[in-house]
């Protein structure tokens, strides 16, 4: 079975079990309710959290080592600058486009008209960082602290500086690079190993999540939920396909087939950051993007490229404005577009962060922040879908930039067969068995 098929099976089974547990804990009393609570909290939660931790623990070493290798592979500092400029331009350009579409669809479908405000519960906004703090905060004072905190932008800056220094350090630089390259291979193998257990991890994560969620929340907020979902799906499959085809001439079908494992991980974890190891693996090994591009575009994208989040914020703003009967006018929309773009740039891709920055967007648009309470019930589910969109955007931009720099292996890109989903491991296993056969035959000869 293909890896993505296995993950999908795990997901579907997880959702089904979660929904059943949810029903049991609500409808059935006594033993059945206790058993389902025990399964959800003790078994699925524990395994799911261990799975997320195993992903997270790879993020910092992988980004650091891979980006040092990538930066030194690019060689010329000017070329690095051009590549970084293009990547940033694409990341920043797609976000306002996403919000504009979201605003248009939300105004057309009017999800918030006729919503009773009685549903609103308490919501305590967490203050979002200012643009100034975000800018200054990109530069680390202590790389070890940056790594300990998992501060992605600071890690990226430090790794690039180190990579540039490695290129300019002659023989010691070459020796350092060898070490980093070997370490990179080892961490990538850890990622591949983790992909083997992914279907079980994903099953537990979703079973736990759906055991709490239930589907009732969607019914209450159906119009909002489906408006966000519609715009997310259009962005994911129409906008990105057109962008990919127009800017690189590559097949969107091959892209989506190869990108699938990363999208599924994004959906299951609701965290672009936790998915970085998988995204990096998929973008390099299945889409054929050279490490010098992917090691920069993927971690950067996980932090600053959140089109899916921006879409939710666009629809949510219109929804809340309609629910409260406020007309935010053209000025309000401009404020939403700029604030949502900046807000997604300055925050890490972790679950639920989109809601935190939504508070900032609402304030700028002159809307009551308490409105967030209206949509909180379905946010976790939408978070999963929008994270998959965020990650797809990272993959699209990585591919376009790699193609334009002549650093895309199109044979790998167009090969969608990949029977086990992890070529590397299969190749290694084959190489190991050939080596052992040779050793055996040599032993028999002697
Ligand atoms: N969970 C999203 C991500 O990690 C961010 C968000 O929209 O809350 O990409």
Short mmCIF file of C-alpha atoms and ligand atoms in Angstrom, two decimals:
data_model
loop_
_atom_site.label_atom_id
_atom_site.label_comp_id
_atom_site.label_asym_id
_atom_site.label_seq_id
_atom_site.Cartn_x
_atom_site.Cartn_y
_atom_site.Cartn_z
CA UNK A 1 0.00 0.00 0.00
CA UNK A 2 1.25 3.52 -0.77
CA UNK A 3 2.22 5.67 2.18
CA UNK A 4 -0.48 8.25 1.48
CA UNK A 5 -3.12 5.52 1.18
CA UNK A 6 -2.01 4.18 4.56
CA UNK A 7 -2.18 7.64 6.10
CA UNK A 8 -5.63 8.26 4.61
CA UNK A 9 -6.81 4.92 5.99
CA UNK A 10 -5.48 5.94 9.41
CA UNK A 11 -7.23 9.28 9.14
CA UNK A 12 -10.60 7.91 8.11
CA UNK A 13 -10.47 5.21 10.77
CA UNK A 14 -9.41 7.82 13.36
CA UNK A 15 -12.28 10.15 12.47
CA UNK A 16 -14.79 7.27 12.54
CA UNK A 17 -13.57 5.99 15.92
CA UNK A 18 -13.49 9.55 17.30
CA UNK A 19 -17.07 10.26 16.24
CA UNK A 20 -18.24 6.95 17.77
CA UNK A 21 -16.44 7.72 21.03
CA UNK A 22 -18.02 11.16 21.07
CA UNK A 23 -21.49 9.67 20.65
CA UNK A 24 -20.83 7.00 23.27
CA UNK A 25 -19.61 9.48 25.85
CA UNK A 26 -22.69 11.66 25.30
CA UNK A 27 -25.45 9.16 24.71
CA UNK A 28 -24.45 5.99 26.54
CA UNK A 29 -23.91 6.19 30.25
CA UNK A 30 -21.89 4.04 32.65
CA UNK A 31 -19.29 1.60 31.39
CA UNK A 32 -19.41 2.55 27.67
CA UNK A 33 -18.99 6.25 28.47
CA UNK A 34 -16.13 5.56 30.87
CA UNK A 35 -14.42 3.26 28.42
CA UNK A 36 -14.60 5.80 25.59
CA UNK A 37 -13.25 8.56 27.84
CA UNK A 38 -10.42 6.27 28.93
CA UNK A 39 -9.57 5.32 25.33
CA UNK A 40 -9.60 8.94 24.20
CA UNK A 41 -7.63 10.38 27.10
CA UNK A 42 -5.28 7.58 27.99
CA UNK A 43 -4.61 5.70 24.77
CA UNK A 44 -5.20 7.98 21.79
CA UNK A 45 -4.12 11.20 23.46
CA UNK A 46 -0.90 9.65 24.77
CA UNK A 47 0.10 8.02 21.47
CA UNK A 48 -0.95 11.11 19.46
CA UNK A 49 1.05 13.46 21.64
CA UNK A 50 4.11 11.24 21.52
CA UNK A 51 3.78 11.24 17.73
CA UNK A 52 3.65 15.06 17.58
CA UNK A 53 6.63 15.29 19.95
CA UNK A 54 8.61 12.92 17.71
CA UNK A 55 7.92 15.22 14.77
CA UNK A 56 8.66 18.38 16.72
CA UNK A 57 11.97 17.10 18.04
CA UNK A 58 13.27 16.82 14.49
CA UNK A 59 12.30 20.34 13.43
CA UNK A 60 15.15 22.37 14.94
CA UNK A 61 18.05 20.03 14.11
CA UNK A 62 16.69 19.46 10.62
CA UNK A 63 16.16 23.12 9.76
CA UNK A 64 19.56 24.11 11.16
CA UNK A 65 21.63 21.39 9.52
CA UNK A 66 19.73 21.36 6.27
CA UNK A 67 19.85 25.13 5.84
CA UNK A 68 23.58 25.34 6.54
CA UNK A 69 24.10 22.70 3.82
CA UNK A 70 21.63 24.44 1.51
CA UNK A 71 23.17 27.90 1.91
CA UNK A 72 26.66 26.62 1.26
CA UNK A 73 25.46 24.61 -1.75
CA UNK A 74 24.12 27.79 -3.36
CA UNK A 75 27.67 29.07 -3.23
CA UNK A 76 27.35 32.65 -4.36
CA UNK A 77 25.91 35.05 -1.83
CA UNK A 78 24.24 37.09 -4.59
CA UNK A 79 22.42 34.00 -5.87
CA UNK A 80 21.21 33.30 -2.35
CA UNK A 81 19.89 36.86 -2.24
CA UNK A 82 18.00 36.46 -5.52
CA UNK A 83 16.50 33.14 -4.45
CA UNK A 84 15.49 34.55 -1.06
CA UNK A 85 13.99 37.64 -2.72
CA UNK A 86 11.88 35.56 -5.12
CA UNK A 87 10.68 33.29 -2.32
CA UNK A 88 9.68 36.20 -0.11
CA UNK A 89 7.92 37.93 -3.00
CA UNK A 90 5.84 34.83 -3.77
CA UNK A 91 5.01 34.21 -0.12
CA UNK A 92 3.97 37.79 0.46
CA UNK A 93 2.06 38.10 -2.83
CA UNK A 94 -0.15 35.04 -2.40
CA UNK A 95 -1.46 36.04 1.04
CA UNK A 96 -3.34 39.25 0.06
CA UNK A 97 -4.68 37.40 -2.99
CA UNK A 98 -6.05 34.72 -0.68
CA UNK A 99 -7.69 37.28 1.63
CA UNK A 100 -9.22 39.24 -1.24
CA UNK A 101 -10.85 36.04 -2.55
CA UNK A 102 -12.03 35.22 0.96
CA UNK A 103 -13.57 38.68 1.39
CA UNK A 104 -15.30 38.45 -1.97
CA UNK A 105 -16.79 35.02 -1.35
CA UNK A 106 -17.86 35.94 2.17
CA UNK A 107 -19.62 39.06 0.92
CA UNK A 108 -21.32 37.02 -1.75
CA UNK A 109 -22.43 34.12 0.46
CA UNK A 110 -23.15 36.27 3.55
CA UNK A 111 -22.50 33.61 6.20
CA UNK A 112 -23.03 35.99 9.12
CA UNK A 113 -26.39 37.46 8.17
CA UNK A 114 -29.09 36.46 10.66
CA UNK A 115 -26.71 34.95 13.22
CA UNK A 116 -27.96 35.37 16.76
CA UNK A 117 -25.35 36.95 18.99
CA UNK A 118 -26.59 35.00 21.97
CA UNK A 119 -24.25 32.18 21.02
CA UNK A 120 -21.19 34.27 21.88
CA UNK A 121 -19.28 33.07 24.89
CA UNK A 122 -16.30 34.58 26.65
CA UNK A 123 -13.12 35.00 24.64
CA UNK A 124 -9.96 36.41 26.14
CA UNK A 125 -7.72 37.78 23.37
CA UNK A 126 -3.99 37.17 23.69
CA UNK A 127 -2.09 40.31 22.66
CA UNK A 128 -0.40 39.88 19.27
CA UNK A 129 3.18 41.14 18.76
CA UNK A 130 3.72 44.53 17.07
CA UNK A 131 5.31 44.78 13.62
CA UNK A 132 8.38 46.46 15.16
CA UNK A 133 8.87 43.60 17.62
CA UNK A 134 8.48 41.09 14.82
CA UNK A 135 11.19 42.79 12.72
CA UNK A 136 13.70 43.16 15.54
CA UNK A 137 12.88 39.67 16.80
CA UNK A 138 14.04 38.04 13.54
CA UNK A 139 17.67 38.57 14.58
CA UNK A 140 18.88 36.27 17.34
CA UNK A 141 21.08 37.38 20.19
CA UNK A 142 21.69 33.80 21.25
CA UNK A 143 21.38 30.94 18.74
CA UNK A 144 21.09 28.33 21.46
CA UNK A 145 18.15 30.21 23.00
CA UNK A 146 16.58 30.52 19.54
CA UNK A 147 16.86 26.77 19.08
CA UNK A 148 15.64 26.01 22.58
CA UNK A 149 12.57 28.19 21.97
CA UNK A 150 12.13 26.85 18.44
CA UNK A 151 12.12 30.40 17.06
CA UNK A 152 12.09 29.59 13.37
CA UNK A 153 12.98 32.96 11.87
CA UNK A 154 15.94 33.37 14.23
CA UNK A 155 17.13 29.84 13.45
CA UNK A 156 16.86 30.60 9.73
CA UNK A 157 18.94 33.80 10.10
CA UNK A 158 21.62 32.05 12.15
CA UNK A 159 21.80 29.07 9.77
CA UNK A 160 22.16 31.32 6.71
CA UNK A 161 24.96 33.30 8.37
CA UNK A 162 26.69 30.05 9.28
CA UNK A 163 26.18 28.60 5.78
CA UNK A 164 27.67 31.71 4.18
CA UNK A 165 30.61 31.56 6.60
CA UNK A 166 31.15 27.86 5.77
CA UNK A 167 31.47 28.75 2.06
CA UNK A 168 34.04 31.43 2.83
CA UNK A 169 36.15 29.38 5.23
CA UNK A 170 38.25 27.31 2.82
CA UNK A 171 39.41 23.91 4.07
CA UNK A 172 37.90 24.14 7.60
CA UNK A 173 34.64 25.18 5.91
CA UNK A 174 34.73 22.10 3.68
CA UNK A 175 35.34 19.84 6.67
CA UNK A 176 32.47 21.46 8.58
CA UNK A 177 30.21 21.04 5.57
CA UNK A 178 31.02 17.32 5.34
CA UNK A 179 29.98 16.92 8.95
CA UNK A 180 26.74 18.84 8.39
CA UNK A 181 25.95 16.82 5.25
CA UNK A 182 26.35 13.56 7.13
CA UNK A 183 24.23 14.83 9.99
CA UNK A 184 21.59 15.98 7.50
CA UNK A 185 21.38 12.47 6.05
CA UNK A 186 20.98 10.98 9.52
CA UNK A 187 18.15 13.37 10.48
CA UNK A 188 16.43 12.77 7.13
CA UNK A 189 16.55 9.02 7.85
CA UNK A 190 14.87 9.73 11.19
CA UNK A 191 12.11 11.56 9.28
CA UNK A 192 11.68 8.63 6.92
CA UNK A 193 11.47 6.21 9.83
CA UNK A 194 8.83 8.37 11.41
CA UNK A 195 6.80 8.26 8.21
CA UNK A 196 6.54 4.49 8.71
CA UNK A 197 4.58 4.94 11.93
CA UNK A 198 2.62 7.97 10.67
CA UNK A 199 -0.62 6.12 9.88
CA UNK A 200 -0.91 5.00 13.54
CA UNK A 201 0.04 8.41 14.90
CA UNK A 202 -2.47 10.11 12.65
CA UNK A 203 -5.16 7.61 13.65
CA UNK A 204 -4.66 8.39 17.35
CA UNK A 205 -4.52 12.17 16.83
CA UNK A 206 -7.76 12.25 14.90
CA UNK A 207 -9.57 9.75 17.12
CA UNK A 208 -8.80 11.92 20.15
CA UNK A 209 -9.71 15.15 18.36
CA UNK A 210 -13.03 13.93 17.01
CA UNK A 211 -13.94 12.30 20.30
CA UNK A 212 -14.10 15.84 21.68
CA UNK A 213 -15.32 17.72 18.63
CA UNK A 214 -18.44 15.95 17.60
CA UNK A 215 -20.17 17.18 14.49
CA UNK A 216 -22.87 19.25 16.13
CA UNK A 217 -20.72 22.39 16.14
CA UNK A 218 -20.55 22.34 12.35
CA UNK A 219 -24.33 22.33 12.04
CA UNK A 220 -24.67 25.45 14.19
CA UNK A 221 -22.15 27.33 12.10
CA UNK A 222 -22.72 25.55 8.80
CA UNK A 223 -22.72 28.63 6.60
CA UNK A 224 -19.50 30.03 8.05
CA UNK A 225 -17.84 26.61 8.05
CA UNK A 226 -18.67 25.82 4.45
CA UNK A 227 -17.78 29.30 3.18
CA UNK A 228 -14.28 28.99 4.68
CA UNK A 229 -14.01 25.43 3.40
CA UNK A 230 -15.06 26.43 -0.11
CA UNK A 231 -12.50 29.25 -0.36
CA UNK A 232 -9.80 27.00 1.10
CA UNK A 233 -10.49 24.26 -1.44
CA UNK A 234 -10.61 26.73 -4.34
CA UNK A 235 -7.31 28.23 -3.26
CA UNK A 236 -5.76 24.81 -2.75
CA UNK A 237 -6.78 23.21 -6.01
CA UNK A 238 -7.58 26.04 -8.44
CA UNK A 239 -5.37 28.97 -7.46
CA UNK A 240 -2.25 26.90 -6.75
CA UNK A 241 -2.73 24.80 -9.91
CA UNK A 242 -3.00 27.92 -12.07
CA UNK A 243 -0.04 29.53 -10.32
CA UNK A 244 2.11 26.42 -10.75
CA UNK A 245 1.20 25.94 -14.40
CA UNK A 246 1.54 29.63 -15.29
CA UNK A 247 4.83 30.25 -13.53
CA UNK A 248 6.63 26.95 -14.05
CA UNK A 249 4.73 25.05 -16.75
CA UNK A 250 4.71 21.96 -14.49
CA UNK A 251 1.85 19.50 -14.07
CA UNK A 252 -0.37 20.30 -11.07
CA UNK A 253 -1.56 16.67 -10.99
CA UNK A 254 1.97 15.37 -10.40
CA UNK A 255 2.42 18.08 -7.79
CA UNK A 256 -0.64 17.12 -5.78
CA UNK A 257 0.08 13.39 -6.02
CA UNK A 258 3.61 13.82 -4.72
CA UNK A 259 2.75 16.46 -2.15
CA UNK A 260 -0.02 14.37 -0.60
CA UNK A 261 1.83 12.98 2.45
CA UNK A 262 2.79 16.50 3.60
CA UNK A 263 -0.77 17.77 3.11
CA UNK A 264 -2.13 14.86 5.13
CA UNK A 265 0.37 15.45 7.93
CA UNK A 266 -0.56 19.13 7.95
CA UNK A 267 -4.23 18.23 8.21
CA UNK A 268 -3.67 15.75 11.03
CA UNK A 269 -1.33 17.87 13.14
CA UNK A 270 -2.82 21.33 12.38
CA UNK A 271 0.72 22.65 12.62
CA UNK A 272 2.92 23.80 9.74
CA UNK A 273 5.88 23.82 12.11
CA UNK A 274 5.46 20.23 13.29
CA UNK A 275 5.10 19.18 9.65
CA UNK A 276 8.39 20.82 8.54
CA UNK A 277 10.35 17.53 8.60
CA UNK A 278 7.78 15.83 6.38
CA UNK A 279 7.32 18.84 4.08
CA UNK A 280 11.08 19.10 3.62
CA UNK A 281 11.36 15.39 2.93
CA UNK A 282 8.49 15.42 0.44
CA UNK A 283 9.58 18.62 -1.33
CA UNK A 284 13.13 17.31 -1.79
CA UNK A 285 12.58 13.62 -2.39
CA UNK A 286 9.24 13.55 -4.17
CA UNK A 287 9.02 16.93 -5.88
CA UNK A 288 12.72 16.95 -6.78
CA UNK A 289 13.48 20.41 -5.35
CA UNK A 290 17.19 20.79 -4.62
CA UNK A 291 18.15 20.98 -0.94
CA UNK A 292 19.66 24.45 -1.42
CA UNK A 293 16.17 25.79 -2.21
CA UNK A 294 13.97 23.58 -0.04
CA UNK A 295 16.03 24.02 3.13
CA UNK A 296 15.27 27.74 2.93
CA UNK A 297 11.78 27.89 1.44
CA UNK A 298 10.15 25.20 3.60
CA UNK A 299 10.99 26.43 7.13
CA UNK A 300 10.47 30.02 6.03
CA UNK A 301 7.12 29.12 4.49
CA UNK A 302 5.99 27.33 7.64
CA UNK A 303 6.46 30.60 9.49
CA UNK A 304 5.50 33.34 7.07
CA UNK A 305 3.30 31.74 4.43
CA UNK A 306 -0.19 31.10 5.69
CA UNK A 307 -2.68 31.62 2.91
CA UNK A 308 -5.15 29.24 4.51
CA UNK A 309 -5.02 31.15 7.79
CA UNK A 310 -5.50 34.42 5.92
CA UNK A 311 -8.56 32.98 4.16
CA UNK A 312 -10.14 32.02 7.48
CA UNK A 313 -9.43 35.51 8.79
CA UNK A 314 -10.99 37.15 5.74
CA UNK A 315 -14.19 35.12 5.99
CA UNK A 316 -14.29 35.44 9.79
CA UNK A 317 -14.02 39.23 9.61
CA UNK A 318 -16.94 39.52 7.20
CA UNK A 319 -18.90 36.95 9.22
CA UNK A 320 -18.41 38.85 12.48
CA UNK A 321 -19.16 42.20 10.82
CA UNK A 322 -22.41 40.79 9.44
CA UNK A 323 -23.34 39.13 12.72
CA UNK A 324 -22.85 42.39 14.62
CA UNK A 325 -24.49 44.37 11.82
CA UNK A 326 -21.41 46.56 11.28
CA UNK A 327 -20.35 47.88 7.88
CA UNK A 328 -16.55 48.11 7.94
CA UNK A 329 -16.34 49.89 4.58
CA UNK A 330 -13.48 49.90 2.10
CA UNK A 331 -11.03 51.25 4.71
CA UNK A 332 -11.87 48.31 6.94
CA UNK A 333 -11.18 45.85 4.14
CA UNK A 334 -7.81 47.43 3.39
CA UNK A 335 -6.99 47.20 7.10
CA UNK A 336 -8.00 43.52 7.08
CA UNK A 337 -5.82 42.74 4.06
CA UNK A 338 -2.71 44.47 5.41
CA UNK A 339 -3.07 43.33 9.00
CA UNK A 340 -3.84 39.72 8.11
CA UNK A 341 -0.83 39.62 5.76
CA UNK A 342 1.50 41.04 8.42
CA UNK A 343 -0.01 38.94 11.19
CA UNK A 344 0.52 35.67 9.35
CA UNK A 345 4.13 36.66 8.64
CA UNK A 346 4.95 37.29 12.26
CA UNK A 347 3.57 34.15 13.84
CA UNK A 348 4.74 30.55 13.93
CA UNK A 349 2.67 27.79 12.34
CA UNK A 350 1.24 26.13 15.41
CA UNK A 351 -2.34 25.00 16.08
CA UNK A 352 -4.82 27.78 16.64
CA UNK A 353 -2.46 30.68 16.06
CA UNK A 354 -4.78 32.00 13.36
CA UNK A 355 -7.39 32.77 16.00
CA UNK A 356 -4.87 34.73 18.06
CA UNK A 357 -3.92 36.93 15.15
CA UNK A 358 -7.57 37.26 14.14
CA UNK A 359 -7.96 39.39 17.27
CA UNK A 360 -5.42 41.80 15.81
CA UNK A 361 -7.21 41.86 12.45
CA UNK A 362 -10.59 42.53 14.05
CA UNK A 363 -9.19 45.38 16.13
CA UNK A 364 -7.72 47.02 13.03
CA UNK A 365 -11.05 46.69 11.23
CA UNK A 366 -12.86 48.24 14.20
CA UNK A 367 -14.80 45.08 15.03
CA UNK A 368 -15.45 43.61 18.49
CA UNK A 369 -12.86 40.99 19.38
CA UNK A 370 -15.49 39.04 21.33
CA UNK A 371 -16.85 38.05 17.91
CA UNK A 372 -14.18 35.36 17.88
CA UNK A 373 -16.28 33.46 20.41
CA UNK A 374 -18.85 32.98 17.66
CA UNK A 375 -16.55 30.91 15.48
CA UNK A 376 -14.41 29.15 18.05
CA UNK A 377 -16.56 26.00 17.97
CA UNK A 378 -15.50 25.00 14.46
CA UNK A 379 -12.06 26.51 14.44
CA UNK A 380 -10.13 23.37 15.25
CA UNK A 381 -11.59 21.58 12.27
CA UNK A 382 -10.93 24.49 9.95
CA UNK A 383 -7.43 24.79 11.41
CA UNK A 384 -6.67 21.33 10.07
CA UNK A 385 -7.84 22.16 6.57
CA UNK A 386 -6.14 25.55 6.45
CA UNK A 387 -2.85 24.08 7.67
CA UNK A 388 -2.93 21.68 4.71
CA UNK A 389 -3.44 24.73 2.47
CA UNK A 390 -0.58 26.59 4.16
CA UNK A 391 1.74 23.67 3.55
CA UNK A 392 0.65 23.25 -0.05
CA UNK A 393 1.53 26.92 -0.62
CA UNK A 394 5.03 26.26 0.72
CA UNK A 395 5.39 23.34 -1.71
CA UNK A 396 4.13 25.37 -4.69
CA UNK A 397 6.49 28.29 -4.04
CA UNK A 398 9.44 25.92 -3.42
CA UNK A 399 8.76 24.21 -6.75
CA UNK A 400 8.37 27.45 -8.72
CA UNK A 401 11.53 28.97 -7.25
CA UNK A 402 13.51 25.75 -7.83
CA UNK A 403 12.34 25.54 -11.43
CA UNK A 404 13.26 29.16 -12.11
CA UNK A 405 16.71 28.61 -10.62
CA UNK A 406 17.30 25.42 -12.64
CA UNK A 407 17.36 23.41 -9.41
CA UNK A 408 14.35 21.15 -9.95
CA UNK A 409 14.82 17.50 -10.88
CA UNK A 410 11.89 17.08 -13.25
CA UNK A 411 12.33 13.32 -13.54
CA UNK A 412 11.67 13.05 -9.80
CA UNK A 413 8.84 15.61 -9.99
CA UNK A 414 7.00 13.74 -12.73
CA UNK A 415 7.47 10.32 -11.16
CA UNK A 416 4.31 9.75 -9.17
CA UNK A 417 4.63 5.96 -8.87
CA UNK A 418 6.66 5.89 -5.67
CA UNK A 419 5.23 2.58 -4.45
CA UNK A 420 6.23 2.96 -0.81
CA UNK A 421 6.24 6.69 -0.55
CA UNK A 422 9.75 6.72 0.78
CA UNK A 423 12.18 6.04 -2.02
CA UNK A 424 15.16 6.65 0.19
CA UNK A 425 14.49 3.84 2.63
CA UNK A 426 13.67 1.42 -0.16
CA UNK A 427 16.86 2.42 -1.99
CA UNK A 428 18.87 2.00 1.19
CA UNK A 429 17.31 -1.37 1.93
CA UNK A 430 18.02 -2.53 -1.63
CA UNK A 431 21.60 -1.30 -1.42
CA UNK A 432 22.02 -3.08 1.93
CA UNK A 433 20.63 -6.37 0.57
CA UNK A 434 22.85 -6.17 -2.55
CA UNK A 435 25.85 -5.52 -0.29
CA UNK A 436 25.00 -8.46 1.95
CA UNK A 437 24.47 -10.74 -1.08
CA UNK A 438 27.90 -9.73 -2.35
CA UNK A 439 29.45 -10.42 1.04
CA UNK A 440 27.70 -13.80 1.16
CA UNK A 441 28.89 -14.78 -2.31
CA UNK A 442 32.44 -13.65 -1.50
CA UNK A 443 32.35 -15.78 1.66
CA UNK A 444 31.08 -18.80 -0.33
CA UNK A 445 33.81 -18.26 -2.95
CA UNK A 446 36.55 -18.19 -0.38
N1 LIG B 1 -2.35 25.92 12.37
C1 LIG B 1 -1.92 26.77 11.31
C2 LIG B 1 -0.54 26.36 10.84
O1 LIG B 1 0.21 25.80 11.59
C3 LIG B 1 -1.92 28.20 11.71
C4 LIG B 1 -3.34 28.65 12.00
O2 LIG B 1 -4.04 28.98 11.06
O3 LIG B 1 -3.76 28.65 13.14
O4 LIG B 1 -0.19 26.60 9.71
#
